[in-house]
Tab-separated table of C-alpha atoms in Angstrom:
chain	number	residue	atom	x	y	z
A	1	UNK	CA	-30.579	0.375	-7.935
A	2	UNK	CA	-32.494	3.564	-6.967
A	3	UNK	CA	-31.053	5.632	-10.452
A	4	UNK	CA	-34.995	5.845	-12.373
A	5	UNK	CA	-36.099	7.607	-8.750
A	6	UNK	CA	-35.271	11.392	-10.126
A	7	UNK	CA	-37.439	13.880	-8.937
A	8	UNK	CA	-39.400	13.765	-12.005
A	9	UNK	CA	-40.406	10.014	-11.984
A	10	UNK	CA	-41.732	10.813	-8.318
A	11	UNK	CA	-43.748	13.596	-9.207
A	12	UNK	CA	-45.310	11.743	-12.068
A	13	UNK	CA	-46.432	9.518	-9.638
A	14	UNK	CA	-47.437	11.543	-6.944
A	15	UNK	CA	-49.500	13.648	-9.540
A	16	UNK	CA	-51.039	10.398	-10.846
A	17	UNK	CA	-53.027	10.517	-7.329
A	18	UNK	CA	-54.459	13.602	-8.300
A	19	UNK	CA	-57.976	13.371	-9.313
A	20	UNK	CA	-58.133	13.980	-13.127
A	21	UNK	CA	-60.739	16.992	-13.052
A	22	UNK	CA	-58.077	19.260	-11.280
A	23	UNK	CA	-55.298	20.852	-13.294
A	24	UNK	CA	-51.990	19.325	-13.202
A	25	UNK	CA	-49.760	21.051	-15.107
A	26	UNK	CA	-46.979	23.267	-14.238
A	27	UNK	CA	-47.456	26.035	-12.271
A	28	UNK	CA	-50.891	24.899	-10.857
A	29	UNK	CA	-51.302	24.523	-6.589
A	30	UNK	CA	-50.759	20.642	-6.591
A	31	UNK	CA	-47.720	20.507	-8.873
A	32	UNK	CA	-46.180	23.530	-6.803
A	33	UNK	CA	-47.354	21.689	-3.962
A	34	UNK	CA	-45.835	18.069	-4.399
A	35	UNK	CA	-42.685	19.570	-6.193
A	36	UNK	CA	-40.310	19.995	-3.235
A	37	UNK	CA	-41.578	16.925	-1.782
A	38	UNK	CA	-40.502	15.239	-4.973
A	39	UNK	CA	-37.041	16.718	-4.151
A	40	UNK	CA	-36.810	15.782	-1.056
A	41	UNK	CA	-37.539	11.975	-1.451
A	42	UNK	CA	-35.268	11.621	-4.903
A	43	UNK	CA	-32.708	13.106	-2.287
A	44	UNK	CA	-33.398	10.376	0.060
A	45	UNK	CA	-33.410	7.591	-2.664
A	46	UNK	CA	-29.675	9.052	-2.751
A	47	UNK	CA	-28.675	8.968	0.385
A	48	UNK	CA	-30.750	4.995	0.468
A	49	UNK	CA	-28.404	4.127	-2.584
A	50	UNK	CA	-25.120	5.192	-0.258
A	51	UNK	CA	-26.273	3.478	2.419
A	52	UNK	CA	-26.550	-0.072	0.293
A	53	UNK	CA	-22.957	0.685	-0.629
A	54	UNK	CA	-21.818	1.520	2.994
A	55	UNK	CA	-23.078	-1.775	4.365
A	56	UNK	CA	-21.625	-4.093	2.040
A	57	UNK	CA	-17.568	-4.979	2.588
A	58	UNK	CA	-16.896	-5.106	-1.451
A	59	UNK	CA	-18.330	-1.415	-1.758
A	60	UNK	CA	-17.812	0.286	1.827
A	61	UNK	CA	-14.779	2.656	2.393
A	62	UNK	CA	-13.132	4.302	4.971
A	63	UNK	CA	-14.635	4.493	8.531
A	64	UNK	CA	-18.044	2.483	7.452
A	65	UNK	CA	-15.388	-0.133	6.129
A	66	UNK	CA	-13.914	-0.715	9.391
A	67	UNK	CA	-17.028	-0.557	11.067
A	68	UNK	CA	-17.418	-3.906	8.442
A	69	UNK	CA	-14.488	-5.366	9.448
A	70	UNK	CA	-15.274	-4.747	13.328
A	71	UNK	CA	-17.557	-7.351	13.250
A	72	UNK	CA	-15.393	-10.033	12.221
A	73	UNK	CA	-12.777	-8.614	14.758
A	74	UNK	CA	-10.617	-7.141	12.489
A	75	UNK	CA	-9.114	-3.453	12.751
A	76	UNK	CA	-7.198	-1.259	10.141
A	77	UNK	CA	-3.544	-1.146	10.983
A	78	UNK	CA	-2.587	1.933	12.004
A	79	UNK	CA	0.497	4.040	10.420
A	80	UNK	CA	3.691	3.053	11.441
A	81	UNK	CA	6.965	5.274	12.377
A	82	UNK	CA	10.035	5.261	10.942
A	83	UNK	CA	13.398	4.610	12.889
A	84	UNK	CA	16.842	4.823	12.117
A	85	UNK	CA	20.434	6.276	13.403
A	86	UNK	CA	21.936	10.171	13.065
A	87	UNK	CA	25.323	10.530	13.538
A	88	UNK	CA	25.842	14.337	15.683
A	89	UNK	CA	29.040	15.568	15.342
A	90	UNK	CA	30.693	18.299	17.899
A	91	UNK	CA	32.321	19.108	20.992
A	92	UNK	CA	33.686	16.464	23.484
A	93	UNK	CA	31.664	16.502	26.173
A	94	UNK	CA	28.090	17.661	24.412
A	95	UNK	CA	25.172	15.710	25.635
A	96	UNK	CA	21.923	15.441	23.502
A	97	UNK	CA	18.910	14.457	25.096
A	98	UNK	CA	16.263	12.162	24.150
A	99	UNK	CA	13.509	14.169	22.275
A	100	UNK	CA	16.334	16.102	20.070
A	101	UNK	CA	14.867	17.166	17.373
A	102	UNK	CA	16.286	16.837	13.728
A	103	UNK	CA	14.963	16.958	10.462
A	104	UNK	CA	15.614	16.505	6.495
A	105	UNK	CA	16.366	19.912	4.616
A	106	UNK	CA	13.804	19.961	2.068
A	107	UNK	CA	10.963	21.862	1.085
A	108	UNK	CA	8.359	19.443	3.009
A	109	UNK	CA	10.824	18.958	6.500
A	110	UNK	CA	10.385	15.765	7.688
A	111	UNK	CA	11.058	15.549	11.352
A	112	UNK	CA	12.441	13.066	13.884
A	113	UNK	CA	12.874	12.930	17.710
A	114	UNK	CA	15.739	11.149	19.448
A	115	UNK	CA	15.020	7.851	21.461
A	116	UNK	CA	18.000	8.300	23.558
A	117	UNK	CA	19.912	10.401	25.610
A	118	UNK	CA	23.497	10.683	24.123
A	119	UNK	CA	26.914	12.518	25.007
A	120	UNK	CA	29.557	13.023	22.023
A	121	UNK	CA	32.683	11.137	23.025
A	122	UNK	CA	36.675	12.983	22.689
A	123	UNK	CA	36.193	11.013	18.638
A	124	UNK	CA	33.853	13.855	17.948
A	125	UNK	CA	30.626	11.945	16.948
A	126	UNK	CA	28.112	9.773	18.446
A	127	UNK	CA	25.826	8.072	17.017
A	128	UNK	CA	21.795	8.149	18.061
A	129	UNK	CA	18.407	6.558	17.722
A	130	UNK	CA	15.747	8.351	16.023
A	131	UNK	CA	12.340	7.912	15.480
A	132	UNK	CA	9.901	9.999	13.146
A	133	UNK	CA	7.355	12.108	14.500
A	134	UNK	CA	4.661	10.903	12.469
A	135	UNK	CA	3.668	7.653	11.383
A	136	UNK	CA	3.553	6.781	7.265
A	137	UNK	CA	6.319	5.827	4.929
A	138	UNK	CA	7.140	9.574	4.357
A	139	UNK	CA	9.162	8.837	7.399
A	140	UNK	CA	11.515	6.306	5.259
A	141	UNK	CA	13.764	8.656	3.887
A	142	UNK	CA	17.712	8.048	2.436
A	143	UNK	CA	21.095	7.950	2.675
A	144	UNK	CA	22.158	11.682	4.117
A	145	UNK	CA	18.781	12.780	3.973
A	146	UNK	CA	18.348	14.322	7.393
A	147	UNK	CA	21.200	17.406	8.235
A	148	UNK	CA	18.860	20.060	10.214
A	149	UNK	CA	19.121	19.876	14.360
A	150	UNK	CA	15.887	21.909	15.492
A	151	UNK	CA	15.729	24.159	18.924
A	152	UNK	CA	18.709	25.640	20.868
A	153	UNK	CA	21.346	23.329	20.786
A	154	UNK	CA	25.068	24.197	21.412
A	155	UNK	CA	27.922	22.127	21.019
A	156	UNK	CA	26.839	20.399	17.778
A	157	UNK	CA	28.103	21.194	14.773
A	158	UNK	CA	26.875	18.947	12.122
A	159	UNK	CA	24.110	15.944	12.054
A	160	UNK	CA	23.490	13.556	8.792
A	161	UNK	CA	21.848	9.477	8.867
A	162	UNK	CA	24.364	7.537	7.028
A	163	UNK	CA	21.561	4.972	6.721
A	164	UNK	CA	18.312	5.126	5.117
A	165	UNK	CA	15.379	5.258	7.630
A	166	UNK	CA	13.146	2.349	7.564
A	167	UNK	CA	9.751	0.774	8.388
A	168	UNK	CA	7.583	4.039	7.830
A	169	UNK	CA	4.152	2.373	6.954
A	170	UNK	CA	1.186	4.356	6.364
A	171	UNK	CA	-2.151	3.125	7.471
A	172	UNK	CA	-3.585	0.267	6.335
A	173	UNK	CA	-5.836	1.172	2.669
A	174	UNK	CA	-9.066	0.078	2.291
A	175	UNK	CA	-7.959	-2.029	-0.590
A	176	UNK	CA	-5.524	-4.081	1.225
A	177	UNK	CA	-8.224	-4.040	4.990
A	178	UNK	CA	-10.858	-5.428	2.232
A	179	UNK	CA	-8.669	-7.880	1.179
A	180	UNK	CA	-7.814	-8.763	4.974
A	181	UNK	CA	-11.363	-9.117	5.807
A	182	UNK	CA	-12.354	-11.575	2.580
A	183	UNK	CA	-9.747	-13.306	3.085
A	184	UNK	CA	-10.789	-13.945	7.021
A	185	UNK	CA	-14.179	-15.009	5.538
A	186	UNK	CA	-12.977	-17.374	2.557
A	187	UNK	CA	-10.105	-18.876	4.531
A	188	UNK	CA	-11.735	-20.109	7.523
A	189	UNK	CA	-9.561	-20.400	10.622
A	190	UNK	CA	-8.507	-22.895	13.501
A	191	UNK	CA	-6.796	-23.108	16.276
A	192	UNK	CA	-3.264	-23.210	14.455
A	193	UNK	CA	-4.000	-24.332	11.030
A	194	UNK	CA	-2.055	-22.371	8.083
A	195	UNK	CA	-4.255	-19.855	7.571
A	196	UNK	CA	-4.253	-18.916	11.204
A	197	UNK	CA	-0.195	-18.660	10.653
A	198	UNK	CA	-1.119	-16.168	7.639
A	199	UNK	CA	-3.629	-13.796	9.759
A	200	UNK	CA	-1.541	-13.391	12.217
A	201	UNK	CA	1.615	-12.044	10.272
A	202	UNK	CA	-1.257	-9.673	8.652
A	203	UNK	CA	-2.370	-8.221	11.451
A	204	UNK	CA	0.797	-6.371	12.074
A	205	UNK	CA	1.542	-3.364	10.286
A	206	UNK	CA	3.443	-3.074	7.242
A	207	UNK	CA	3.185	-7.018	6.344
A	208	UNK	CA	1.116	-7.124	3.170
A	209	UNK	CA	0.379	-11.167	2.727
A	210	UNK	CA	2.283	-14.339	4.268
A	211	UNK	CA	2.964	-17.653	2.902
A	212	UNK	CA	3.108	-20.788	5.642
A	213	UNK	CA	4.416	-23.781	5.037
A	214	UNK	CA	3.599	-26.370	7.678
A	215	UNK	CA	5.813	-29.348	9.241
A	216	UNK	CA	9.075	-27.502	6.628
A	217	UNK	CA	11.002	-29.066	9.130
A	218	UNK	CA	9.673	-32.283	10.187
A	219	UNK	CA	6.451	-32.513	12.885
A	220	UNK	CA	5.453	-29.632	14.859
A	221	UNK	CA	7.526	-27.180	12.311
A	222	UNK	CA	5.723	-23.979	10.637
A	223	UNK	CA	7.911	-21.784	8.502
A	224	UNK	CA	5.951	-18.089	7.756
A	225	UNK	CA	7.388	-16.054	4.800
A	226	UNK	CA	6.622	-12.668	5.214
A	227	UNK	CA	5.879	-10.133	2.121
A	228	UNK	CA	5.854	-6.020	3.365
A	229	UNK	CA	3.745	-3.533	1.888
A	230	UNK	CA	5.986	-2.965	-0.704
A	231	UNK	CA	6.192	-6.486	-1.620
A	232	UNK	CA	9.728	-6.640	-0.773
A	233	UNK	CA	11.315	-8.813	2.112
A	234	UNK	CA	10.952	-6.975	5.280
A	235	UNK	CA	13.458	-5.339	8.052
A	236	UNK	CA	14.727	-7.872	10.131
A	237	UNK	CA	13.059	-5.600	13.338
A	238	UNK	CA	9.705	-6.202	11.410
A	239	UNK	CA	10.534	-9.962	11.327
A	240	UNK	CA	11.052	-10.067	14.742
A	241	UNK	CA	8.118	-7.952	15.257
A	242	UNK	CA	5.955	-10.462	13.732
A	243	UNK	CA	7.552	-13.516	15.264
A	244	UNK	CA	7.095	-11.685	18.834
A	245	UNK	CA	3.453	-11.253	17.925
A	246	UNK	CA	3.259	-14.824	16.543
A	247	UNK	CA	5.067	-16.664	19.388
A	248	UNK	CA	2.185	-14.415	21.980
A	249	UNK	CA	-0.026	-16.411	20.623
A	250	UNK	CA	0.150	-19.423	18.936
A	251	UNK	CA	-1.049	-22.455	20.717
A	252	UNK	CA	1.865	-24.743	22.342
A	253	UNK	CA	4.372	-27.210	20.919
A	254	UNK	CA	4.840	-25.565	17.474
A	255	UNK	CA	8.409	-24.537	16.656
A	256	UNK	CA	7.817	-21.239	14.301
A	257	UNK	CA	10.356	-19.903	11.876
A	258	UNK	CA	9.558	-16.453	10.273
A	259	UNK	CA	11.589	-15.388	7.446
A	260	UNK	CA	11.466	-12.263	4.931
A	261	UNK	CA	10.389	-13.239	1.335
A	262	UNK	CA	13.640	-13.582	-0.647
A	263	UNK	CA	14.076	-10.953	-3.567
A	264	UNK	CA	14.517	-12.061	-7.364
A	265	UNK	CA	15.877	-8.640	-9.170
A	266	UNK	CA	14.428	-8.656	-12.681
A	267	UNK	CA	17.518	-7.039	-14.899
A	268	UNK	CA	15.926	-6.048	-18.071
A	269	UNK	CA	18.341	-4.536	-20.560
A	270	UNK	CA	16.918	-3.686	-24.839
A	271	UNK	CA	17.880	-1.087	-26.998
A	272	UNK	CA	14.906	1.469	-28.366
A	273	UNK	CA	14.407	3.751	-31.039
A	274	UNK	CA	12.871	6.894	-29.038
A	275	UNK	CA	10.595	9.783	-30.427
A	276	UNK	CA	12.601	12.833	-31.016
A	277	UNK	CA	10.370	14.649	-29.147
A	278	UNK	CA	11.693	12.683	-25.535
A	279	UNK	CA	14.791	12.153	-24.168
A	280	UNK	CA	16.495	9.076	-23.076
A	281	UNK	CA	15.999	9.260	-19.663
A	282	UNK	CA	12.226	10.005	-19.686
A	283	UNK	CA	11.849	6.726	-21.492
A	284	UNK	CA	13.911	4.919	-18.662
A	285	UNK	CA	11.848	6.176	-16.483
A	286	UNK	CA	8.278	5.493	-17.704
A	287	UNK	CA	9.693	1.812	-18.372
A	288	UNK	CA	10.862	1.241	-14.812
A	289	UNK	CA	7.791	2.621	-13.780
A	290	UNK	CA	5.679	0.339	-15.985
A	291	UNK	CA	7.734	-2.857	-14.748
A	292	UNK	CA	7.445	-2.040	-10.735
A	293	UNK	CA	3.793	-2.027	-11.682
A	294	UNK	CA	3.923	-5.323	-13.348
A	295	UNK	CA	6.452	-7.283	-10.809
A	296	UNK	CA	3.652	-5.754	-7.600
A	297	UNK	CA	1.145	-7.410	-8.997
A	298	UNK	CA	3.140	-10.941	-9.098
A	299	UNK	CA	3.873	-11.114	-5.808
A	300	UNK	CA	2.860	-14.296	-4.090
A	301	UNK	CA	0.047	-14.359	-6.847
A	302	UNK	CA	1.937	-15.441	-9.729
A	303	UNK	CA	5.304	-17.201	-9.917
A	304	UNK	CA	6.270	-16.499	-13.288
A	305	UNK	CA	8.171	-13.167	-14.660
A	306	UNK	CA	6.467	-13.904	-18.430
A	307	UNK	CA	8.623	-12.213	-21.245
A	308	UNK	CA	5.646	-11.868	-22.604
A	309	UNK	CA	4.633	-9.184	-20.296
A	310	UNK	CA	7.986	-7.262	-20.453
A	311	UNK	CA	7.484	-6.965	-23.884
A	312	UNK	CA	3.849	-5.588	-23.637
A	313	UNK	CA	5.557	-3.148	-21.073
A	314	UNK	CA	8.303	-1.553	-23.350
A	315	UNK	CA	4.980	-1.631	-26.245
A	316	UNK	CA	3.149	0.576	-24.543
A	317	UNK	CA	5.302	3.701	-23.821
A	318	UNK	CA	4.529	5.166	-26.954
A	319	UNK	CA	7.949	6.963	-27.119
A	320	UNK	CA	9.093	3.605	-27.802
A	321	UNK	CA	8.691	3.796	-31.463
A	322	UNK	CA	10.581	0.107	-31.720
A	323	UNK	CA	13.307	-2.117	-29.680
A	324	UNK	CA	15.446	-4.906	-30.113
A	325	UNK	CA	17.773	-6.795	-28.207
A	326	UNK	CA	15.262	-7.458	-25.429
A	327	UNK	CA	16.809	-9.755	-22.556
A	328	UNK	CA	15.517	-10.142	-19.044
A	329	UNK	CA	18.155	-11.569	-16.420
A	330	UNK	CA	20.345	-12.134	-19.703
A	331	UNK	CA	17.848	-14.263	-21.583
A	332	UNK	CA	15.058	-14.017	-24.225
A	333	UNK	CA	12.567	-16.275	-21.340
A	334	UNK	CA	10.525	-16.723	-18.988
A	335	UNK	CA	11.808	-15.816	-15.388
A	336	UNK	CA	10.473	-18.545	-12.453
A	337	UNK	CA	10.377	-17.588	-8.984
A	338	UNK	CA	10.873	-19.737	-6.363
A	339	UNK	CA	7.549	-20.518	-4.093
A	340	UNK	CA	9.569	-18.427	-1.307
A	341	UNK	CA	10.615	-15.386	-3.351
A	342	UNK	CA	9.529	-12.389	-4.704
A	343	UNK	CA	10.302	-10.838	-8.121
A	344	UNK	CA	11.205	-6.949	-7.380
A	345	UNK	CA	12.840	-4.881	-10.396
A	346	UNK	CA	16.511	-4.487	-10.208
A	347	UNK	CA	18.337	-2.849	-13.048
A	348	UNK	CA	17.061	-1.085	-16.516
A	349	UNK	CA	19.712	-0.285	-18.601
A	350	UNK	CA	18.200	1.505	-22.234
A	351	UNK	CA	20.682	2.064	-25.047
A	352	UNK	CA	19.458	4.308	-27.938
A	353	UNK	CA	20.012	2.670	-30.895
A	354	UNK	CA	18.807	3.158	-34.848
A	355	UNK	CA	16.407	0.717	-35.962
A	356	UNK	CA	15.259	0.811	-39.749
């Protein structure tokens, strides 16, 4: 809006008040004069062209978005912590506090405190809840992940999860707080209607978008599908998370079901004539990437997994040079998802293959 207001466009005007028998030109006292002036306000015009952005939802970010959102009531969720189980193994007899802390062994430690105080039984191992430090999903990490006790501790001689850690969500983005807050203003809200159902699963951390479905189950029934921020089907402590939160404050005589989406792996298997240059594996890669893309952006949007589209994928990795035997879930077709499920990407399998 404010682009044309450079410093030069002010000082023509500004000299334009000058009275024509003086000299204008550069170097003389009122062009020296009015110069940094002219600075100064095409500065401002700046910082004016900011502020237009700052006050308006679809172009605010960060803390002047929430200051948006504020005044319809709604806050960015916060980070959430991971949680999960270690297994210490030791001496008989050992006790480990709550507040033990362990970690992964890697070149970015990630580090977790123990919920519980715990004693290793005469079998050798016990097994203990942990929680991460700090909030985000670098807290979700896998299988065997975490083997490092931290701090004097005797007795123990080896620690490993033999579960993944789960429900590390990092805060809320300003893409998915905007969406939040137009969806509040396009989806008006009553006392219990569906989209009241749907802002309330939102509001809790790590739940992306809900579908509700009311009287599923005859008068006075809601059923809420939840979708996580990885458009997957949530933990089942999330779900009950979000049915606690839902049940707080609902109004009375509904009976409320709250479900995870159910998942729909995509299986996409071709064979692909690669550039020499590549290798096999960099190629599986790029495609699964290039399909998790595609599947996010289906989720509870659009219920069709188009062939189409998984062709377009495999076309654009340009180390693709050609491909045949394309099948998705075993077919040459369109995939449809059920209105309660979620497409996510399950295998790739690539064989190299010659193709004149």
């Amino acid at each position: 809006m404010y682009e044309d207001q450079t410093k030069d466009a002010i000082l023509d005007r500004m000299l334009e008040t000058v009275p024509e028998d003086l000299d204008k030109r550069q170097g003389s006292i009122p062009y020296d004069m009015m110069s940094p002036a002219a600075i100064e306000l095409a500065l401002a015009y700046i910082e004016l062209e900011g502020i237009l952005d700052k006050g308006f939802a679809d172009t605010a970010f960060g803390e002047y978005l929430d200051r948006r959102c504020a005044d319809m009531g709604i806050k960015r969720k916060p980070a959430d912590t991971a949680h999960g189980y270690v297994t210490f193994t030791g001496t008989a007899g050992t006790v480990i506090g709550a507040g033990q802390r362990v970690s992964t062994d890697s070149l970015i430690p990630v580090y977790f405190v123990t919920t519980e105080s715990v004693t290793i039984p005469e079998s050798k191992s016990v097994k203990a809840r942990i929680e991460a430090e700090v909030g985000g999903a670098s807290g979700n990490v896998g299988v065997g992940a975490i083997t490092v006790t931290v701090g004097n501790i005797t007795g123990v001689t080896a620690v490993t999860n033999t579960e993944a850690t789960i429900d590390g969500v990092d805060a809320e983005s300003d893409a998915d707080l905007l969406d939040r807050y137009i969806d509040r203003v396009t989806a008006p809200i009553a006392s219990g209607n569906p989209s009241h159902y749907r802002q309330w699963a939102r509001e809790v951390s790590g739940i992306r978008d809900a579908k509700v479905y009311p009287v599923w189950s005859g008068p006075g029934t809601v059923k809420v599908v939840l979708l996580n921020s990885e458009n997957k089907t949530p933990s089942a402590d999330k779900v009950k998370e979000v049915a606690d939160y839902i049940e707080s404050v609902r109004p009375i005589g509904a009976a409320v079901t709250v479900v995870g989406v159910k998942e729909v792996p995509i299986n996409v298997v071709l064979g692909a004539k690669i550039a020499s240059y590549t290798t096999l594996e960099a190629v599986i890669s790029q495609l699964k990437g290039g399909l998790f893309d595609y599947l996010q952006n289906l989720a509870f949007k659009d219920p069709l997994v188009r062939y189409t589209q998984i062709q377009r994928v495999t076309l654009d990795i340009p180390e693709i040079i050609d491909y045949s035997g394309l099948t998705v879930n075993g077919a040459s077709a369109n995939i449809e998802i059920p209105d309660d499920s979620v497409a996510v990407l399950g295998t790739v399998t690539v064989t190299e293959v010659d193709i004149e």
